[in-house]
Amino acid sequence: MMLALTSDIKTPLHAIRPSIKLAAMSIAVGIVFALSSVPHLAIAVAITALIYLSMGLKFAREGLRMLRPLRSFLVLVLVIQTLIGDPMSGVIVCLRLSAAVAIANLVTLTTRLEAMIDLVMRLAAPLRFVGLSPRALALAMAMVLRFVPVFLSRANTMQDAFRARSIRRPTFYIVMPLIISVLEDADQIALALRARGGLDGGYEP
Amino acid sequence: MQTKENTLVMVALFAALVAVLGLIPAIPMPWGVPITAQSLGVMLAGAVLGGRKGGLALVLFVFLVALGLPLLAGGRGGLGVFASPTVGFVLGFPVAAFVTGAVMSRSGMNPVLASGIASFIGGIVVLYVMGIAGFYLMTDKSLVASITIMATYIPGDVVKVVLTAIIVGALAKARPQSLLSRA
Amino acid sequence: MTVPLIDVTDVHFRYGERDVLNGITLIGSERRIGVVGRNGSGKSTLARVMAGLVAPNRGEVRIAGCQVLQDRKTAISTVGILFQNPDHQIIFPTVGEEIGFGLRQLGQSKSEAQTQTRAMLASFGREAWLDRPVSALSQGQRHLVCLMAVLAMQPKVIILDEPFAGLDIPTIRTLEGYLSRLDQTLVHITHYPTKLEGFERVIWIDGGVILRDGRPQEVLPVFLSAMERDDAGADL
């Protein structure tokens, strides 16, 4: 299976039920968004950092890495806010978003994908009554996980085939062949699914 | 023959396609802001599958991102994405695909022109409205000035609209039966 | 009178403008049936019609008495099909899920399916594969996963649509060894006549009709000499 963002470092949080983690996370993020003073937000960031650190330095470093995409954005916000003469609101936004994203990531880092999928299936069960089948959802999720690596390796093969005959960068040139191959696969896979009972079989997630 | 299984597989495979396009390295552009292929996938899902199926494909994609898979361009994923300033763009993916598909299906124009217009409306107008709304909610009113930085991405998105039109046009010739938006 | 295991009667199949199958009739209960023919002769379409996956424009297919097109519930425990490319067949990210899926489709509980999946893996000496990601397996290993997933459902008839193309010789030999030991009836579709030695019956299809139908020693030499004639004309 493709790699989920779950951390390999075992922490006490791994043992907690995902539903509880999710609920606690929602409340915590809600609180962080309600705070609006720099000292309060600084405390929130400090508490979050302490939670990460209490799981060990390696885990905290992993958490920091997950925040990296946010970094350049926050720097930009600070610069622009300083330029327009309101640095304080820039600081508030930076603190708030760092804390909120870090808290949300904590759930992702400490919950296995299978446990998340189980939770989703239980939450999706009532959708049966509005005509959406959790079985179709489970099958679709499995297929995405299965076909991302398949298409990725095909995309790489196509890039190589392109490079072998051209000095240009292949990036967008492979999109068309990739789409065609996806469409061709789709017919075959739908048949393979039908060959084993399709959507009318007894499979339950 | 469009069976239930066919529909399910198309939806799942386009979700996978969007993920794979996100993993293709971004290409640097002369104007400085690199473009990624991911939102091209959003436009294509809508233009090829039509509104409902295209939207569902992207719902599935966003769902898997939330569950903790690093499927967003740059390997991002997990619940943190939904507390980030870019959340509007991520949640905007399904809406953008839906609108692209709905416009595509309802327009009687030739597929090239129709998909170009549809992906412009869905993949740029709708996506940016949602993206900016998300940004506004997650940060502060005072930061609206920062929104101007997003304008730098628009030229790249126009490139993707053109690409979508070219690809859909080619598809309409090579595999018309797969253009479900026009089925 | 017993019902024939395979009962294909006057099957016609049109794809767009092209008549792919033009009245194929194939009735029999032989344990090993081979189907040979050139590219585009209609072999693969016949396989899909026989598995009940696509509807013929005319004619009827019954496998062990089951109308495989209409009665899908019975069909999935009656006929299994192995495609050429395992990447078109494997739906789940891990081996255990892939094999367990068919069992769940047959109505087994999660734990029953789990037990039987383990048993299937064990019978091939592959217990360690239960949680292995399919993407980490080699091409030959994926073929084996497909075979195990089909066998787990215990179909009476297994259709092989040109399997094992592009594998190395020892891998093909091993996979064919597994196949030859199966009790199930096999319908093996292939370009290669040598694969069909020891079969009870061979059918040669060309242009959507049966050209020859008989024992391998009757059909295969004629097929081979036709294929090797200078004027056979390549499919290029």
XYZ file of C-alpha atoms in Angstrom:
624
model
C 0.000 0.000 0.000
C 1.170 3.520 -0.507
C 2.683 5.207 2.473
C 0.272 7.060 4.718
C 1.577 9.917 6.844
C 1.241 7.847 10.016
C 4.420 8.006 12.094
C 6.453 4.840 12.601
C 7.447 6.061 16.045
C 5.050 4.443 18.501
C 3.551 6.907 20.966
C 0.930 6.566 23.711
C -1.438 8.403 21.345
C -1.364 5.464 18.908
C -3.339 3.419 21.444
C -6.204 5.896 21.849
C -9.367 5.260 19.839
C -9.421 7.345 16.616
C -12.932 8.628 17.312
C -11.779 10.077 20.646
C -8.691 11.621 19.058
C -10.794 13.147 16.330
C -13.255 14.649 18.808
C -10.470 16.010 21.040
C -8.712 17.458 18.013
C -11.863 19.213 16.831
C -12.403 20.814 20.220
C -8.763 21.884 20.498
C -8.722 23.411 17.018
C -12.012 25.181 17.796
C -10.460 26.705 20.923
C -7.358 27.836 19.035
C -9.509 29.612 16.465
C -11.486 31.318 19.233
C -8.342 32.758 20.841
C -7.374 36.185 19.614
C -4.616 37.571 21.847
C -0.934 36.979 21.306
C -0.216 35.671 24.849
C -3.099 33.181 24.735
C -2.074 31.930 21.327
C 1.539 31.710 22.430
C 0.422 29.487 25.301
C -1.545 27.306 22.847
C 1.540 26.929 20.647
C 3.665 26.128 23.692
C 1.233 23.444 24.899
C 1.119 21.882 21.426
C 4.899 21.900 21.229
C 5.100 20.289 24.677
C 2.736 17.496 23.622
C 4.935 16.782 20.603
C 8.108 16.938 22.694
C 6.669 14.610 25.337
C 6.442 11.949 22.600
C 10.180 12.237 22.062
C 12.492 14.434 20.081
C 12.332 12.307 16.944
C 8.547 12.468 16.875
C 8.630 16.244 17.432
C 10.998 16.587 14.499
C 8.577 14.617 12.353
C 5.775 16.941 13.428
C 7.886 19.935 12.490
C 8.505 18.449 9.071
C 4.755 18.174 8.523
C 4.490 21.918 9.172
C 7.059 22.754 6.519
C 4.566 23.541 3.707
C 3.092 26.196 6.002
C 6.421 27.894 6.636
C 6.929 29.904 3.466
C 3.323 30.975 3.583
C 3.616 32.268 7.154
C 6.807 34.134 6.349
C 5.061 35.806 3.426
C 2.110 36.815 5.579
C 4.431 38.353 8.199
C 6.326 40.313 5.558
C 3.201 41.647 3.884
C 1.555 42.549 7.208
C 4.698 44.338 8.361
C 4.857 46.257 5.079
C 1.278 47.450 5.416
C 1.983 48.486 9.018
C -0.012 45.846 10.936
C 2.526 43.226 12.062
C 0.473 42.204 15.105
C -2.342 40.591 13.147
C 0.330 38.773 11.117
C 1.802 37.351 14.321
C -1.654 36.262 15.517
C -2.390 34.433 12.282
C 1.001 32.717 12.322
C 0.592 31.477 15.889
C -2.993 30.394 15.363
C -2.362 28.467 12.155
C 0.791 26.790 13.453
C -1.049 25.531 16.523
C -4.181 24.444 14.631
C -2.343 22.604 11.869
C 0.040 20.950 14.344
C -2.886 19.724 16.479
C -4.706 18.320 13.456
C -1.529 16.634 12.242
C -1.191 14.945 15.616
C -4.208 12.751 14.774
C -2.860 11.911 11.349
C 0.589 11.083 12.743
C -0.733 8.724 15.399
C -3.585 6.900 13.620
C -3.097 4.007 11.228
C -4.824 4.316 7.865
C -6.820 1.132 8.474
C -8.166 2.559 11.740
C -9.140 5.780 9.965
C -10.922 3.834 7.225
C -12.774 1.760 9.839
C -13.923 4.943 11.537
C -15.080 6.424 8.244
C -17.017 3.268 7.429
C -18.838 3.466 10.744
C -19.575 7.165 10.238
C -20.707 6.491 6.654
C -23.095 3.681 7.609
C -26.118 6.010 7.995
C -25.566 7.195 4.403
C -27.179 3.905 3.383
C -30.507 5.540 4.081
C -29.940 8.302 1.557
C -28.917 5.775 -1.080
C -25.124 6.051 -0.808
C -23.531 2.683 -0.280
C -20.602 2.376 2.139
C -19.642 -0.695 0.107
C -19.079 1.434 -2.995
C -17.083 3.903 -0.887
C -14.895 1.133 0.550
C -14.281 -0.339 -2.893
C -13.501 3.056 -4.381
C -11.021 3.907 -1.610
C -9.274 0.564 -2.021
C -9.050 1.090 -5.763
C -7.470 4.527 -5.413
C -4.856 3.131 -3.025
C -4.180 0.282 -5.432
C -3.999 2.391 -8.587
C -1.932 5.355 -7.438
C 1.252 3.235 -7.453
C 0.206 1.532 -10.718
C -0.332 4.847 -12.515
C 2.722 6.396 -10.944
C 4.967 3.678 -12.293
C 3.247 3.982 -15.655
C 3.790 7.746 -15.605
C 7.470 7.112 -14.924
C 7.692 4.636 -17.806
C 6.051 7.174 -20.099
C 8.458 9.893 -18.940
C 11.371 7.581 -19.740
C 9.926 6.730 -23.139
C 9.530 10.435 -23.811
C 13.046 11.282 -22.674
C 14.509 8.506 -24.786
C 13.325 10.318 -27.895
C 13.265 13.974 -26.916
C 15.393 16.530 -25.144
C 12.361 18.435 -23.840
C 10.877 18.027 -20.376
C 8.146 15.435 -20.499
C 5.896 16.718 -17.670
C 2.703 17.712 -19.435
C 3.266 15.627 -22.523
C 2.536 12.450 -20.614
C -0.852 13.626 -19.322
C -2.703 12.647 -22.489
C -1.261 9.097 -22.711
C -1.822 8.687 -18.980
C -5.509 9.615 -19.373
C -5.956 7.249 -22.304
C -4.374 4.429 -20.306
C -6.619 5.208 -17.321
C -9.690 5.070 -19.542
C -8.593 1.794 -21.113
C -7.860 0.282 -17.724
C -11.248 1.389 -16.433
C -13.140 -0.895 -18.817
C -10.967 -3.889 -17.926
C -11.145 -3.317 -14.190
C -14.909 -2.889 -14.287
C -15.097 -6.299 -15.977
C -12.754 -7.836 -13.416
C -14.929 -6.399 -10.663
C -18.042 -7.817 -12.327
C -16.338 -11.197 -12.685
C -16.246 -11.400 -8.919
C -19.749 -10.208 -8.177
C -19.421 -6.464 -8.705
C -21.494 -4.160 -6.530
C -24.187 -6.765 -5.903
C -22.035 -9.264 -4.026
C -21.990 -9.853 -0.298
C -18.853 -7.795 0.381
C -19.259 -5.439 3.323
C -16.496 -3.085 4.399
C -22.035 -0.306 -21.750
C -22.040 1.912 -18.664
C -22.629 -0.390 -15.678
C -22.565 0.564 -11.985
C -19.146 -1.052 -11.844
C -17.951 1.103 -14.732
C -19.076 4.260 -12.986
C -17.429 3.262 -9.722
C -14.167 2.379 -11.435
C -14.093 5.610 -13.465
C -14.649 7.679 -10.322
C -11.929 5.820 -8.408
C -9.428 5.888 -11.267
C -9.818 9.624 -11.817
C -9.255 10.194 -8.107
C -6.048 8.180 -8.502
C -5.156 10.170 -11.625
C -5.474 13.468 -9.744
C -3.179 12.055 -7.062
C -0.593 10.903 -9.604
C -0.650 14.277 -11.373
C 0.085 15.863 -7.987
C 3.181 13.711 -7.686
C 4.606 14.741 -11.045
C 7.240 17.377 -10.285
C 6.127 20.997 -10.607
C 7.559 22.816 -13.599
C 9.134 26.232 -13.167
C 7.595 28.984 -15.306
C 9.267 32.075 -16.741
C 7.153 34.306 -14.472
C 8.533 32.610 -11.357
C 5.603 30.682 -9.894
C 5.880 26.954 -10.650
C 2.806 25.118 -11.871
C 1.699 21.675 -10.790
C -0.439 19.290 -12.763
C -2.882 18.580 -9.929
C -5.534 21.149 -10.773
C -5.250 20.018 -14.400
C -6.513 16.693 -13.038
C -9.445 18.491 -11.394
C -10.419 20.164 -14.663
C -10.027 16.918 -16.610
C -12.092 14.905 -14.128
C -14.983 17.325 -14.572
C -14.621 17.738 -18.335
C -14.296 13.998 -19.002
C -16.585 12.456 -16.381
C -19.235 15.164 -16.192
C -20.459 17.036 -13.113
C -21.728 14.358 -10.775
C -19.041 11.725 -11.393
C -16.249 14.282 -11.647
C -17.358 15.830 -8.358
C -17.527 12.401 -6.719
C -14.008 11.559 -7.919
C -12.683 14.662 -6.192
C -14.764 14.068 -3.051
C -13.066 10.679 -2.871
C -9.679 12.301 -3.389
C -10.185 14.927 -0.660
C -11.469 12.215 1.621
C -8.278 10.194 1.255
C -6.211 13.314 1.888
C -8.147 13.827 5.128
C -7.511 10.223 6.142
C -3.794 10.945 6.062
C -2.523 10.109 2.585
C 0.055 12.512 1.131
C -1.777 12.950 -2.165
C -1.743 16.725 -2.508
C 0.932 18.306 -4.695
C 4.175 18.483 -2.724
C 3.252 15.365 -0.730
C 0.907 17.155 1.645
C -1.993 15.443 3.346
C -3.589 14.672 6.686
C -6.007 16.615 8.815
C -3.624 19.544 9.144
C -4.476 20.492 5.551
C -7.978 21.353 6.725
C -6.678 23.825 9.283
C -4.369 25.481 6.743
C -4.992 28.696 4.830
C -5.205 26.692 1.576
C -8.153 24.618 2.803
C -10.517 26.500 0.486
C -8.640 25.267 -2.551
C -8.653 21.660 -1.354
C -12.364 21.694 -0.497
C -12.883 23.593 -3.722
C -11.565 20.696 -5.841
C -14.834 18.712 -5.840
C -16.902 21.843 -6.443
C -14.594 22.929 -9.264
C -14.793 19.496 -10.906
C -18.564 19.466 -10.494
C -19.025 22.896 -12.062
C -16.577 22.090 -14.875
C -18.528 18.918 -15.643
C -21.935 20.553 -15.361
C -20.970 23.349 -17.758
C -19.362 20.835 -20.122
C -22.486 18.644 -20.197
C -24.890 21.503 -20.708
C -22.958 23.285 -23.403
C -23.725 22.217 -26.940
C -20.504 23.661 -28.328
C -17.719 21.532 -29.775
C -15.750 19.683 -27.095
C -12.611 21.827 -27.372
C -14.369 25.135 -26.832
C -16.826 23.700 -24.303
C -14.125 22.110 -22.139
C -12.015 25.272 -22.318
C -14.883 27.437 -21.100
C -16.032 24.838 -18.568
C -12.582 24.386 -17.014
C -12.068 28.143 -16.935
C -15.306 28.631 -15.001
C -14.867 25.550 -12.780
C -11.103 25.240 -12.446
C -10.285 28.953 -12.151
C -13.318 31.083 -11.214
C -15.000 28.646 -8.821
C -11.744 27.269 -7.412
C -10.376 30.754 -6.664
C -13.639 31.957 -5.128
C -13.552 28.972 -2.765
C -9.814 29.284 -2.210
C -10.036 32.962 -1.337
C -13.086 32.401 0.873
C -11.160 29.712 2.760
C -8.165 31.978 3.084
C -10.378 34.778 4.379
C -11.955 32.519 7.012
C -8.730 30.879 8.153
C -6.693 34.061 8.478
C -8.101 37.505 9.064
C -9.908 40.182 7.181
C -6.819 42.314 7.535
C -4.868 39.836 5.426
C -6.918 40.333 2.304
C -3.953 42.214 0.850
C -2.064 38.913 0.843
C -4.597 37.520 -1.581
C -2.856 39.400 -4.350
C -0.063 36.813 -4.195
C -2.523 34.255 -5.512
C -2.815 36.202 -8.736
C 0.663 34.943 -9.632
C -0.757 31.429 -10.031
C -3.383 32.422 -12.557
C -1.168 32.372 -15.686
C -0.280 28.753 -14.877
C -3.940 27.911 -14.495
C -4.720 29.428 -17.879
C -2.090 27.079 -19.351
C -3.991 24.199 -17.748
C -7.300 25.364 -19.217
C -5.723 25.291 -22.674
C -4.281 21.839 -21.994
C -7.661 20.560 -20.812
C -9.280 21.800 -24.007
C -6.599 20.156 -26.164
C -6.799 16.853 -24.288
C -10.602 16.720 -24.279
C -10.647 17.596 -27.989
C -8.231 14.758 -28.735
C -10.254 12.409 -26.567
C -13.498 13.306 -28.341
C -11.853 12.127 -31.555
C -9.901 9.107 -30.252
C -12.269 7.694 -27.629
C -15.636 9.454 -27.783
C -17.271 6.674 -25.767
C -15.111 7.628 -22.773
C -16.264 11.240 -22.739
C -18.992 10.556 -20.197
C -19.749 14.270 -19.853
C -21.159 14.094 -23.383
C -22.714 10.637 -23.150
C -29.044 -36.789 -18.991
C -26.466 -34.618 -17.342
C -26.155 -30.918 -18.085
C -22.976 -30.129 -20.060
C -20.510 -28.065 -18.068
C -20.040 -25.631 -20.922
C -22.969 -24.749 -23.125
C -22.389 -21.895 -25.541
C -25.063 -21.772 -28.225
C -24.972 -19.664 -31.390
C -23.287 -16.645 -29.806
C -23.027 -13.459 -31.857
C -21.263 -10.336 -30.635
C -21.037 -7.004 -32.393
C -18.647 -4.266 -31.322
C -19.486 -1.040 -33.108
C -19.361 -1.819 -36.808
C -17.512 -5.093 -36.396
C -18.914 -8.608 -35.965
C -16.517 -10.037 -33.422
C -18.310 -13.346 -32.836
C -20.357 -14.838 -35.644
C -22.311 -17.758 -34.289
C -20.072 -19.703 -31.921
C -21.403 -22.968 -30.532
C -19.343 -24.877 -28.009
C -20.850 -27.638 -25.889
C -18.852 -30.018 -23.768
C -17.652 -31.201 -20.403
C -13.960 -31.834 -21.102
C -11.664 -30.929 -18.219
C -9.127 -29.158 -20.413
C -10.282 -27.111 -23.381
C -7.904 -24.961 -25.396
C -8.854 -22.055 -27.633
C -6.361 -20.870 -30.247
C -6.588 -18.102 -32.797
C -4.819 -15.003 -34.043
C -4.955 -11.489 -32.612
C -8.428 -10.094 -33.131
C -9.976 -13.480 -33.886
C -12.541 -13.035 -31.108
C -10.878 -15.233 -28.469
C -10.916 -12.631 -25.695
C -14.486 -11.623 -26.445
C -15.516 -15.268 -26.244
C -13.813 -15.468 -22.843
C -15.768 -12.446 -21.598
C -19.047 -13.756 -22.965
C -18.420 -17.157 -21.361
C -17.749 -15.510 -18.001
C -21.019 -13.589 -18.295
C -19.242 -10.230 -18.257
C -20.591 -8.892 -21.528
C -23.921 -9.578 -23.191
C -23.891 -11.243 -26.617
C -26.189 -9.736 -29.257
C -27.599 -13.186 -29.899
C -27.213 -16.636 -28.389
C -26.925 -18.003 -24.912
C -24.268 -19.135 -22.464
C -24.765 -21.589 -19.636
C -21.957 -22.806 -17.448
C -22.878 -25.842 -15.328
C -26.490 -24.965 -16.018
C -26.126 -21.395 -14.757
C -27.118 -18.500 -16.999
C -23.931 -16.602 -16.245
C -25.079 -13.306 -17.738
C -28.372 -13.024 -15.874
C -27.708 -14.962 -12.664
C -24.558 -13.205 -11.490
C -24.938 -14.487 -7.940
C -24.552 -18.115 -8.998
C -22.182 -17.185 -11.805
C -19.405 -15.901 -9.532
C -19.142 -19.256 -7.779
C -19.452 -21.132 -11.087
C -16.996 -19.473 -13.418
C -13.769 -17.615 -12.712
C -11.658 -15.704 -15.196
C -7.978 -14.856 -15.210
C -7.076 -11.842 -17.331
C -3.869 -11.222 -19.194
C -2.719 -8.288 -17.104
C -2.889 -8.700 -13.310
C -2.915 -4.915 -12.946
C -6.356 -4.951 -14.543
C -7.621 -7.553 -12.164
C -6.303 -6.679 -8.710
C -8.593 -4.159 -7.060
C -7.253 -4.054 -3.512
C -3.976 -2.660 -2.213
C -2.999 -5.723 -0.155
C -2.883 -9.410 -1.048
C -5.116 -10.472 1.846
C -7.850 -7.980 0.934
C -7.703 -9.012 -2.716
C -8.201 -12.705 -1.972
C -10.709 -12.043 0.797
C -12.853 -9.820 -1.426
C -14.220 -12.680 -3.538
C -15.013 -14.685 -0.412
C -16.908 -11.773 1.110
C -18.759 -11.404 -2.193
C -19.907 -14.993 -1.780
C -21.432 -14.012 1.542
C -18.750 -15.138 3.986
C -18.230 -13.218 7.211
C -15.056 -11.227 7.734
C -13.529 -13.915 9.963
C -14.504 -16.798 7.680
C -13.011 -14.972 4.731
C -9.865 -14.267 6.735
C -9.474 -17.946 7.651
C -9.986 -19.115 4.082
C -7.626 -16.469 2.735
C -4.916 -17.738 5.072
C -5.643 -21.304 3.996
C -5.395 -20.354 0.330
C -2.092 -18.562 0.905
C -0.820 -21.514 2.917
C -1.703 -23.982 0.160
C 0.705 -22.092 -2.086
C 3.275 -21.631 0.680
C 2.725 -17.855 0.696
C 1.487 -17.259 4.279
C 3.717 -14.199 4.552
C 1.815 -12.385 1.808
C -1.337 -11.686 3.829
C -0.589 -8.021 4.516
C 1.887 -7.502 1.710
C 1.154 -4.527 -0.579
C 0.423 -5.686 -4.123
C 2.645 -2.887 -5.426
C 5.629 -4.567 -3.742
C 5.116 -7.814 -5.674
C 6.739 -8.779 -8.959
C 4.690 -9.317 -12.105
C 4.772 -13.103 -11.703
C 3.788 -12.845 -8.038
C 0.815 -10.680 -9.028
C -0.303 -13.344 -11.484
C -0.192 -15.835 -8.636
C -2.313 -13.490 -6.480
C -4.917 -13.344 -9.267
C -4.917 -17.117 -9.519
C -5.340 -17.501 -5.751
C -8.144 -14.916 -5.730
C -9.989 -16.843 -8.438
C -9.358 -20.257 -6.843
C -10.541 -19.050 -3.445
C -14.033 -18.696 -4.864
C -13.950 -22.378 -5.933
C -15.476 -21.960 -9.382
C -16.283 -25.076 -11.408
C -14.789 -23.589 -14.557
C -11.809 -21.260 -14.866
C -11.242 -19.273 -18.039
C -7.674 -18.242 -18.735
C -7.423 -15.385 -21.214
C -3.860 -15.618 -22.472
C -2.385 -15.475 -18.998
C 1.285 -15.192 -18.148
C 2.289 -13.166 -21.198
C 5.605 -11.466 -20.643
C 6.774 -13.638 -17.765
C 10.081 -15.489 -17.668
C 10.225 -19.181 -18.479
C 10.674 -20.604 -14.944
C 7.799 -18.431 -13.666
C 5.508 -19.561 -16.471
C 6.470 -23.158 -15.844
C 5.676 -22.869 -12.140
C 2.334 -21.143 -12.725
C 1.399 -23.706 -15.374
C 2.377 -26.441 -12.955
C -0.181 -25.032 -10.498
C -2.799 -24.925 -13.241
C -2.204 -28.472 -14.438
C -2.806 -29.827 -10.943
C -6.198 -28.114 -10.596
C -9.326 -30.228 -10.471
C -11.387 -27.499 -12.081
C -12.287 -27.412 -15.738
C -9.970 -25.042 -17.563
C -10.679 -23.126 -20.741
C -7.268 -21.891 -21.823
C -7.078 -19.187 -24.480
C -3.653 -18.765 -26.052
C -1.549 -18.018 -29.128
C 0.846 -20.798 -28.300
C -0.201 -24.313 -29.316
C 2.539 -25.889 -27.194
C 0.623 -24.824 -24.072
C -2.213 -27.131 -25.029
C -0.378 -30.454 -25.146
C -2.310 -33.041 -23.200
C -5.582 -31.127 -23.514
C -8.722 -33.055 -24.362
C -10.145 -30.608 -26.868
C -8.929 -27.644 -28.871
C -10.973 -25.028 -30.693
C -9.517 -22.829 -33.400
C -11.318 -19.526 -33.849
C -10.862 -17.185 -36.772
C -12.975 -14.204 -37.770
C -15.470 -14.948 -35.020
C -16.289 -18.492 -36.152
C -14.941 -21.912 -35.187
C -12.636 -23.196 -37.955
C -11.714 -26.488 -36.292
C -12.886 -28.293 -33.190
C -11.349 -31.542 -32.047
C -8.484 -33.279 -30.315
C -5.236 -31.301 -30.120
C -3.390 -33.675 -32.438
C -6.043 -33.010 -35.085
C -6.428 -29.250 -34.671
C -3.011 -27.958 -33.681
C -0.925 -29.184 -36.658
C -3.384 -27.609 -39.101
C -3.432 -24.398 -37.043
C 0.366 -24.276 -36.875
C 0.931 -24.842 -40.558
C -1.641 -22.142 -41.372
C 0.146 -19.724 -39.049
C 3.550 -20.497 -40.541
C 2.474 -20.285 -44.149
C 4.199 -17.477 -46.015
C 0.932 -15.897 -47.052
C -0.572 -15.908 -43.553
C -0.167 -12.131 -43.453
C 1.076 -10.477 -40.292
C -1.281 -8.589 -38.014
C 0.582 -5.353 -38.583
